[in-house]
PDB file of C-alpha atoms in Angstrom:
ATOM      1  CA  UNK A 288       0.068  -0.493  -0.057  1.00  0.00           C
ATOM      2  CA  UNK A 289       1.106   3.593   0.378  1.00  0.00           C
ATOM      3  CA  UNK A 290       2.493   3.571   3.549  1.00  0.00           C
ATOM      4  CA  UNK A 291       4.625   0.166   2.634  1.00  0.00           C
ATOM      5  CA  UNK A 292       5.330   2.149  -1.171  1.00  0.00           C
ATOM      6  CA  UNK A 293       6.036   5.925  -0.116  1.00  0.00           C
ATOM      7  CA  UNK A 294       7.001   5.605   3.609  1.00  0.00           C
ATOM      8  CA  UNK A 295      10.598   5.408   3.715  1.00  0.00           C
ATOM      9  CA  UNK A 296      10.343   8.235   1.602  1.00  0.00           C
ATOM     10  CA  UNK A 297       8.066  10.971   3.173  1.00  0.00           C
ATOM     11  CA  UNK A 298       9.157   9.345   6.676  1.00  0.00           C
ATOM     12  CA  UNK A 299      13.203  10.016   6.193  1.00  0.00           C
ATOM     13  CA  UNK A 300      12.858  13.515   6.500  1.00  0.00           C
ATOM     14  CA  UNK A 301      11.661  13.092  10.344  1.00  0.00           C
ATOM     15  CA  UNK A 302      13.925  10.056  11.082  1.00  0.00           C
ATOM     16  CA  UNK A 303      16.334  11.630   9.659  1.00  0.00           C
ATOM     17  CA  UNK A 304      15.527  15.308  11.579  1.00  0.00           C
ATOM     18  CA  UNK A 305      14.931  13.662  14.918  1.00  0.00           C
ATOM     19  CA  UNK A 306      17.985  11.051  15.164  1.00  0.00           C
ATOM     20  CA  UNK A 307      14.582   7.778  15.351  1.00  0.00           C
ATOM     21  CA  UNK A 308      15.363   4.824  15.823  1.00  0.00           C
ATOM     22  CA  UNK A 309      13.182   2.020  17.524  1.00  0.00           C
ATOM     23  CA  UNK A 310       9.854   2.593  18.123  1.00  0.00           C
ATOM     24  CA  UNK A 311       8.385   1.483  21.292  1.00  0.00           C
ATOM     25  CA  UNK A 312       5.024   1.672  20.769  1.00  0.00           C
ATOM     26  CA  UNK A 313       3.590   1.131  16.740  1.00  0.00           C
ATOM     27  CA  UNK A 314      -0.572   1.685  16.260  1.00  0.00           C
ATOM     28  CA  UNK A 315      -2.982   1.712  13.457  1.00  0.00           C
ATOM     29  CA  UNK A 316      -5.947   1.899  11.541  1.00  0.00           C
ATOM     30  CA  UNK A 317      -7.392   2.513   8.098  1.00  0.00           C
ATOM     31  CA  UNK A 318     -10.784   1.316   5.499  1.00  0.00           C
ATOM     32  CA  UNK A 319     -11.175  -2.674   6.312  1.00  0.00           C
ATOM     33  CA  UNK A 320      -8.585  -4.777   5.505  1.00  0.00           C
ATOM     34  CA  UNK A 321      -8.407  -7.605   2.326  1.00  0.00           C
ATOM     35  CA  UNK A 322      -6.100 -10.254   2.243  1.00  0.00           C
ATOM     36  CA  UNK A 323      -5.533  -9.154  -1.037  1.00  0.00           C
ATOM     37  CA  UNK A 324      -5.244  -5.689  -1.525  1.00  0.00           C
ATOM     38  CA  UNK A 325      -3.533  -2.926   0.621  1.00  0.00           C
ATOM     39  CA  UNK A 326      -5.634  -0.253   2.698  1.00  0.00           C
ATOM     40  CA  UNK A 327      -6.949   2.840   0.806  1.00  0.00           C
ATOM     41  CA  UNK A 328      -6.141   5.861   3.508  1.00  0.00           C
ATOM     42  CA  UNK A 329      -3.901   4.666   6.312  1.00  0.00           C
ATOM     43  CA  UNK A 330      -3.457   6.143   9.893  1.00  0.00           C
ATOM     44  CA  UNK A 331      -0.359   5.214  11.597  1.00  0.00           C
ATOM     45  CA  UNK A 332       1.495   6.388  14.467  1.00  0.00           C
ATOM     46  CA  UNK A 333       5.089   5.335  16.207  1.00  0.00           C
ATOM     47  CA  UNK A 334       5.238   6.593  19.617  1.00  0.00           C
ATOM     48  CA  UNK A 335       9.747   6.705  20.106  1.00  0.00           C
ATOM     49  CA  UNK A 336      10.883   6.748  24.126  1.00  0.00           C
ATOM     50  CA  UNK A 337      13.157   9.371  25.597  1.00  0.00           C
ATOM     51  CA  UNK A 338      16.815   9.228  24.803  1.00  0.00           C
ATOM     52  CA  UNK A 339      19.568  10.745  26.186  1.00  0.00           C
ATOM     53  CA  UNK A 340      18.731  14.664  26.122  1.00  0.00           C
ATOM     54  CA  UNK A 341      16.142  13.691  22.989  1.00  0.00           C
ATOM     55  CA  UNK A 342      12.095  13.620  24.936  1.00  0.00           C
ATOM     56  CA  UNK A 343       9.947  11.578  23.982  1.00  0.00           C
ATOM     57  CA  UNK A 344       7.983  12.037  20.848  1.00  0.00           C
ATOM     58  CA  UNK A 345       6.359  10.564  17.798  1.00  0.00           C
ATOM     59  CA  UNK A 346       5.729   9.819  14.416  1.00  0.00           C
ATOM     60  CA  UNK A 347       2.487  10.006  12.733  1.00  0.00           C
ATOM     61  CA  UNK A 348       1.385   9.489   8.980  1.00  0.00           C
ATOM     62  CA  UNK A 349      -1.585   9.889   7.203  1.00  0.00           C
ATOM     63  CA  UNK A 350      -2.339   8.359   3.159  1.00  0.00           C
ATOM     64  CA  UNK A 351      -5.639   8.155   1.246  1.00  0.00           C
ATOM     65  CA  UNK A 352      -6.842  11.427   1.436  1.00  0.00           C
ATOM     66  CA  UNK A 353      -6.210  11.598   5.847  1.00  0.00           C
ATOM     67  CA  UNK A 354      -4.168  15.163   6.666  1.00  0.00           C
ATOM     68  CA  UNK A 355      -4.199  16.775  10.040  1.00  0.00           C
ATOM     69  CA  UNK A 356      -6.550  19.460  10.009  1.00  0.00           C
ATOM     70  CA  UNK A 357      -4.379  21.949  12.211  1.00  0.00           C
ATOM     71  CA  UNK A 358      -4.648  26.252  11.402  1.00  0.00           C
ATOM     72  CA  UNK A 359      -2.005  27.563   8.554  1.00  0.00           C
ATOM     73  CA  UNK A 360      -1.529  24.190   6.709  1.00  0.00           C
ATOM     74  CA  UNK A 361       0.234  25.213   3.339  1.00  0.00           C
ATOM     75  CA  UNK A 362      -2.511  23.183   1.111  1.00  0.00           C
ATOM     76  CA  UNK A 363      -0.114  20.957  -0.091  1.00  0.00           C
ATOM     77  CA  UNK A 364      -0.785  17.287  -1.648  1.00  0.00           C
ATOM     78  CA  UNK A 365       2.206  16.480   0.616  1.00  0.00           C
ATOM     79  CA  UNK A 366       4.823  16.206   3.089  1.00  0.00           C
ATOM     80  CA  UNK A 367       6.758  16.514   6.435  1.00  0.00           C
ATOM     81  CA  UNK A 368       5.164  18.095   9.371  1.00  0.00           C
ATOM     82  CA  UNK A 369       7.359  19.395  12.141  1.00  0.00           C
ATOM     83  CA  UNK A 370       5.308  20.355  15.382  1.00  0.00           C
ATOM     84  CA  UNK A 371       7.287  21.900  17.856  1.00  0.00           C
ATOM     85  CA  UNK A 372       6.944  23.932  21.491  1.00  0.00           C
ATOM     86  CA  UNK A 373       6.280  27.407  19.215  1.00  0.00           C
ATOM     87  CA  UNK A 374       5.055  26.512  16.954  1.00  0.00           C
ATOM     88  CA  UNK A 375       5.499  24.361  13.899  1.00  0.00           C
ATOM     89  CA  UNK A 376       7.729  23.075  10.524  1.00  0.00           C
ATOM     90  CA  UNK A 377       5.264  22.444   7.163  1.00  0.00           C
ATOM     91  CA  UNK A 378       8.426  21.217   4.332  1.00  0.00           C
ATOM     92  CA  UNK A 379       7.919  18.523   1.358  1.00  0.00           C
ATOM     93  CA  UNK A 380      12.086  18.704   0.548  1.00  0.00           C
ATOM     94  CA  UNK A 381      12.347  21.991  -1.657  1.00  0.00           C
ATOM     95  CA  UNK A 382       9.944  23.479   0.169  1.00  0.00           C
ATOM     96  CA  UNK A 383       9.500  24.547   3.629  1.00  0.00           C
ATOM     97  CA  UNK A 384       7.047  26.779   5.745  1.00  0.00           C
ATOM     98  CA  UNK A 385       6.498  28.259   9.772  1.00  0.00           C
ATOM     99  CA  UNK A 386       3.669  28.154  11.130  1.00  0.00           C
ATOM    100  CA  UNK A 387       2.345  29.937  14.192  1.00  0.00           C
ATOM    101  CA  UNK A 388       5.590  31.567  14.807  1.00  0.00           C
ATOM    102  CA  UNK A 389       7.974  33.950  12.599  1.00  0.00           C
ATOM    103  CA  UNK A 390      10.484  32.717  10.165  1.00  0.00           C
ATOM    104  CA  UNK A 391      12.999  35.499  12.076  1.00  0.00           C
ATOM    105  CA  UNK A 392      11.896  34.055  15.312  1.00  0.00           C
ATOM    106  CA  UNK A 393      11.724  29.827  14.622  1.00  0.00           C
ATOM    107  CA  UNK A 394      15.507  30.772  12.882  1.00  0.00           C
ATOM    108  CA  UNK A 395      17.370  32.449  15.909  1.00  0.00           C
ATOM    109  CA  UNK A 396      20.518  29.657  17.758  1.00  0.00           C
ATOM    110  CA  UNK A 397      19.360  27.617  15.335  1.00  0.00           C
ATOM    111  CA  UNK A 398      21.715  25.599  14.353  1.00  0.00           C
ATOM    112  CA  UNK A 399      22.201  23.163  10.140  1.00  0.00           C
ATOM    113  CA  UNK A 400      24.458  21.325   9.479  1.00  0.00           C
ATOM    114  CA  UNK A 401      24.176  21.004   5.986  1.00  0.00           C
ATOM    115  CA  UNK A 402      23.834  17.479   3.969  1.00  0.00           C
ATOM    116  CA  UNK A 403      26.553  16.978   1.178  1.00  0.00           C
ATOM    117  CA  UNK A 404      24.714  16.479  -1.936  1.00  0.00           C
ATOM    118  CA  UNK A 405      24.540  12.623  -3.476  1.00  0.00           C
ATOM    119  CA  UNK A 406      26.340  12.201  -6.641  1.00  0.00           C
ATOM    120  CA  UNK A 407      23.716   9.519  -7.227  1.00  0.00           C
ATOM    121  CA  UNK A 408      22.303   6.298  -4.984  1.00  0.00           C
ATOM    122  CA  UNK A 409      24.464   3.716  -7.357  1.00  0.00           C
ATOM    123  CA  UNK A 410      27.723   5.795  -6.923  1.00  0.00           C
ATOM    124  CA  UNK A 411      26.798   5.657  -3.612  1.00  0.00           C
ATOM    125  CA  UNK A 412      26.639   1.663  -3.134  1.00  0.00           C
ATOM    126  CA  UNK A 413      30.207   1.423  -5.783  1.00  0.00           C
ATOM    127  CA  UNK A 414      31.637   3.907  -4.039  1.00  0.00           C
ATOM    128  CA  UNK A 415      30.499   2.261  -0.541  1.00  0.00           C
ATOM    129  CA  UNK A 416      32.393  -1.320  -1.864  1.00  0.00           C
ATOM    130  CA  UNK A 417      34.765  -0.309  -3.030  1.00  0.00           C
ATOM    131  CA  UNK A 418      36.025   1.908   1.068  1.00  0.00           C
ATOM    132  CA  UNK A 419      35.649   4.587  -0.946  1.00  0.00           C
ATOM    133  CA  UNK A 420      32.558   6.624   2.741  1.00  0.00           C
ATOM    134  CA  UNK A 421      29.654   5.672   3.374  1.00  0.00           C
ATOM    135  CA  UNK A 422      26.524   6.175   1.641  1.00  0.00           C
ATOM    136  CA  UNK A 423      23.284   8.874   3.251  1.00  0.00           C
ATOM    137  CA  UNK A 424      21.441   5.905   3.027  1.00  0.00           C
ATOM    138  CA  UNK A 425      23.472   3.118   4.425  1.00  0.00           C
ATOM    139  CA  UNK A 426      22.024  -0.026   5.650  1.00  0.00           C
ATOM    140  CA  UNK A 427      22.446   0.845   9.341  1.00  0.00           C
ATOM    141  CA  UNK A 428      20.271   3.954   9.229  1.00  0.00           C
ATOM    142  CA  UNK A 429      17.714   2.513   6.246  1.00  0.00           C
ATOM    143  CA  UNK A 430      17.101  -1.042   7.555  1.00  0.00           C
ATOM    144  CA  UNK A 431      15.744   0.847  11.006  1.00  0.00           C
ATOM    145  CA  UNK A 432      13.322   3.925   9.031  1.00  0.00           C
ATOM    146  CA  UNK A 433      12.127   0.195   6.254  1.00  0.00           C
ATOM    147  CA  UNK A 434      11.358  -1.198   9.619  1.00  0.00           C
ATOM    148  CA  UNK A 435       9.578   1.536  11.432  1.00  0.00           C
ATOM    149  CA  UNK A 436       7.618   1.912   8.291  1.00  0.00           C
ATOM    150  CA  UNK A 437       6.714  -2.316   8.122  1.00  0.00           C
ATOM    151  CA  UNK A 438       5.944  -2.335  11.734  1.00  0.00           C
ATOM    152  CA  UNK A 439       2.403   0.658  10.276  1.00  0.00           C
ATOM    153  CA  UNK A 440       2.094  -1.336   7.701  1.00  0.00           C
ATOM    154  CA  UNK A 441       1.718  -5.122  10.510  1.00  0.00           C
ATOM    155  CA  UNK A 442      -0.112  -2.641  13.300  1.00  0.00           C
ATOM    156  CA  UNK A 443      -2.525  -2.337   9.980  1.00  0.00           C
ATOM    157  CA  UNK A 444      -2.933  -5.793   9.031  1.00  0.00           C
ATOM    158  CA  UNK A 445      -3.573  -7.189  12.476  1.00  0.00           C
ATOM    159  CA  UNK A 446      -5.706  -5.202  13.915  1.00  0.00           C
ATOM    160  CA  UNK A 447      -3.939  -4.169  16.820  1.00  0.00           C
ATOM    161  CA  UNK A 448      -1.353  -1.827  18.660  1.00  0.00           C
ATOM    162  CA  UNK A 449       1.578  -3.706  19.018  1.00  0.00           C
ATOM    163  CA  UNK A 450       4.392  -2.095  21.995  1.00  0.00           C
ATOM    164  CA  UNK A 451       8.100  -3.565  19.721  1.00  0.00           C
ATOM    165  CA  UNK A 452      10.504  -4.013  22.034  1.00  0.00           C
ATOM    166  CA  UNK A 453      13.109  -3.618  18.635  1.00  0.00           C
ATOM    167  CA  UNK A 454      16.655  -5.011  20.365  1.00  0.00           C
ATOM    168  CA  UNK A 455      15.036  -8.484  20.439  1.00  0.00           C
ATOM    169  CA  UNK A 456      12.594  -8.253  17.452  1.00  0.00           C
ATOM    170  CA  UNK A 457       9.618  -8.845  19.125  1.00  0.00           C
ATOM    171  CA  UNK A 458       6.189  -8.042  19.013  1.00  0.00           C
ATOM    172  CA  UNK A 459       3.252  -8.135  22.244  1.00  0.00           C
ATOM    173  CA  UNK A 460       1.023  -8.787  20.269  1.00  0.00           C
ATOM    174  CA  UNK A 461      -0.136 -12.535  18.900  1.00  0.00           C
ATOM    175  CA  UNK A 462      -0.601 -12.019  15.613  1.00  0.00           C
ATOM    176  CA  UNK A 463       1.657  -8.937  14.247  1.00  0.00           C
ATOM    177  CA  UNK A 464       4.801 -11.623  15.090  1.00  0.00           C
ATOM    178  CA  UNK A 465       2.595 -13.793  12.433  1.00  0.00           C
ATOM    179  CA  UNK A 466       3.445 -11.078  10.635  1.00  0.00           C
ATOM    180  CA  UNK A 467       6.705 -10.397  10.841  1.00  0.00           C
ATOM    181  CA  UNK A 468       8.242 -13.813   9.404  1.00  0.00           C
ATOM    182  CA  UNK A 469       6.827 -16.799   7.615  1.00  0.00           C
ATOM    183  CA  UNK A 470       8.632 -20.540   6.481  1.00  0.00           C
ATOM    184  CA  UNK A 471      10.172 -20.851   3.754  1.00  0.00           C
ATOM    185  CA  UNK A 472      10.939 -23.718   1.003  1.00  0.00           C
ATOM    186  CA  UNK A 473      13.422 -26.085   0.391  1.00  0.00           C
ATOM    187  CA  UNK A 474      16.278 -24.703  -0.457  1.00  0.00           C
ATOM    188  CA  UNK A 475      16.493 -21.193   0.311  1.00  0.00           C
ATOM    189  CA  UNK A 476      15.480 -22.661   4.846  1.00  0.00           C
ATOM    190  CA  UNK A 477      18.814 -23.953   4.258  1.00  0.00           C
ATOM    191  CA  UNK A 478      20.580 -20.235   3.148  1.00  0.00           C
ATOM    192  CA  UNK A 479      19.045 -18.764   5.245  1.00  0.00           C
ATOM    193  CA  UNK A 480      19.629 -20.351   7.665  1.00  0.00           C
ATOM    194  CA  UNK A 481      23.494 -20.424   7.064  1.00  0.00           C
ATOM    195  CA  UNK A 482      23.418 -16.591   6.332  1.00  0.00           C
ATOM    196  CA  UNK A 483      22.156 -15.592   9.908  1.00  0.00           C
ATOM    197  CA  UNK A 484      24.989 -18.163  11.202  1.00  0.00           C
ATOM    198  CA  UNK A 485      27.456 -16.006   9.226  1.00  0.00           C
ATOM    199  CA  UNK A 486      25.775 -12.601   9.482  1.00  0.00           C
ATOM    200  CA  UNK A 487      25.806 -13.128  13.807  1.00  0.00           C
ATOM    201  CA  UNK A 488      29.368 -14.956  13.906  1.00  0.00           C
ATOM    202  CA  UNK A 489      30.340 -11.577  12.424  1.00  0.00           C
TER     203      UNK A 489
END
């Protein structure tokens, strides 16, 4: 569905900016679940605990025409809304708009760490293999982002919110656990087992 397809692209902006990793609680609701069809509309929410100096934060996704109703939002077709204590920032990578706070006030004391322009995903990947730098969307980052997105899909499919232990890769709801893996046919099961053993040794 739209979350599983586009979630990693749009949620990336918030995931990167807020330096998120494993959510601790996931919930989702949408159009009635169908075995072979994706949701026509969906809302998903991930909660992240306090870590170090970072306060707890919630991240929500809306698709299929669902959108939060907030005064002052620009009528963009898509984008990300950061909600802070003093105001909000609406962004879609190329455009940015402050809501409820003047831009000059919002930028006071703001530290901006520019991201170097990418030469392209394929070039980054090949250079990474050759030991020349680290791709902007390396597996240690993109794996966590993709995991979060797919947990939202699992919450919708299972029809239940759940607590998530990212380090143990474990949900507290059996319906969700059943969606996290599947029984592989031979010879793939043996190959997967060997790969997992190699990964653990590494």
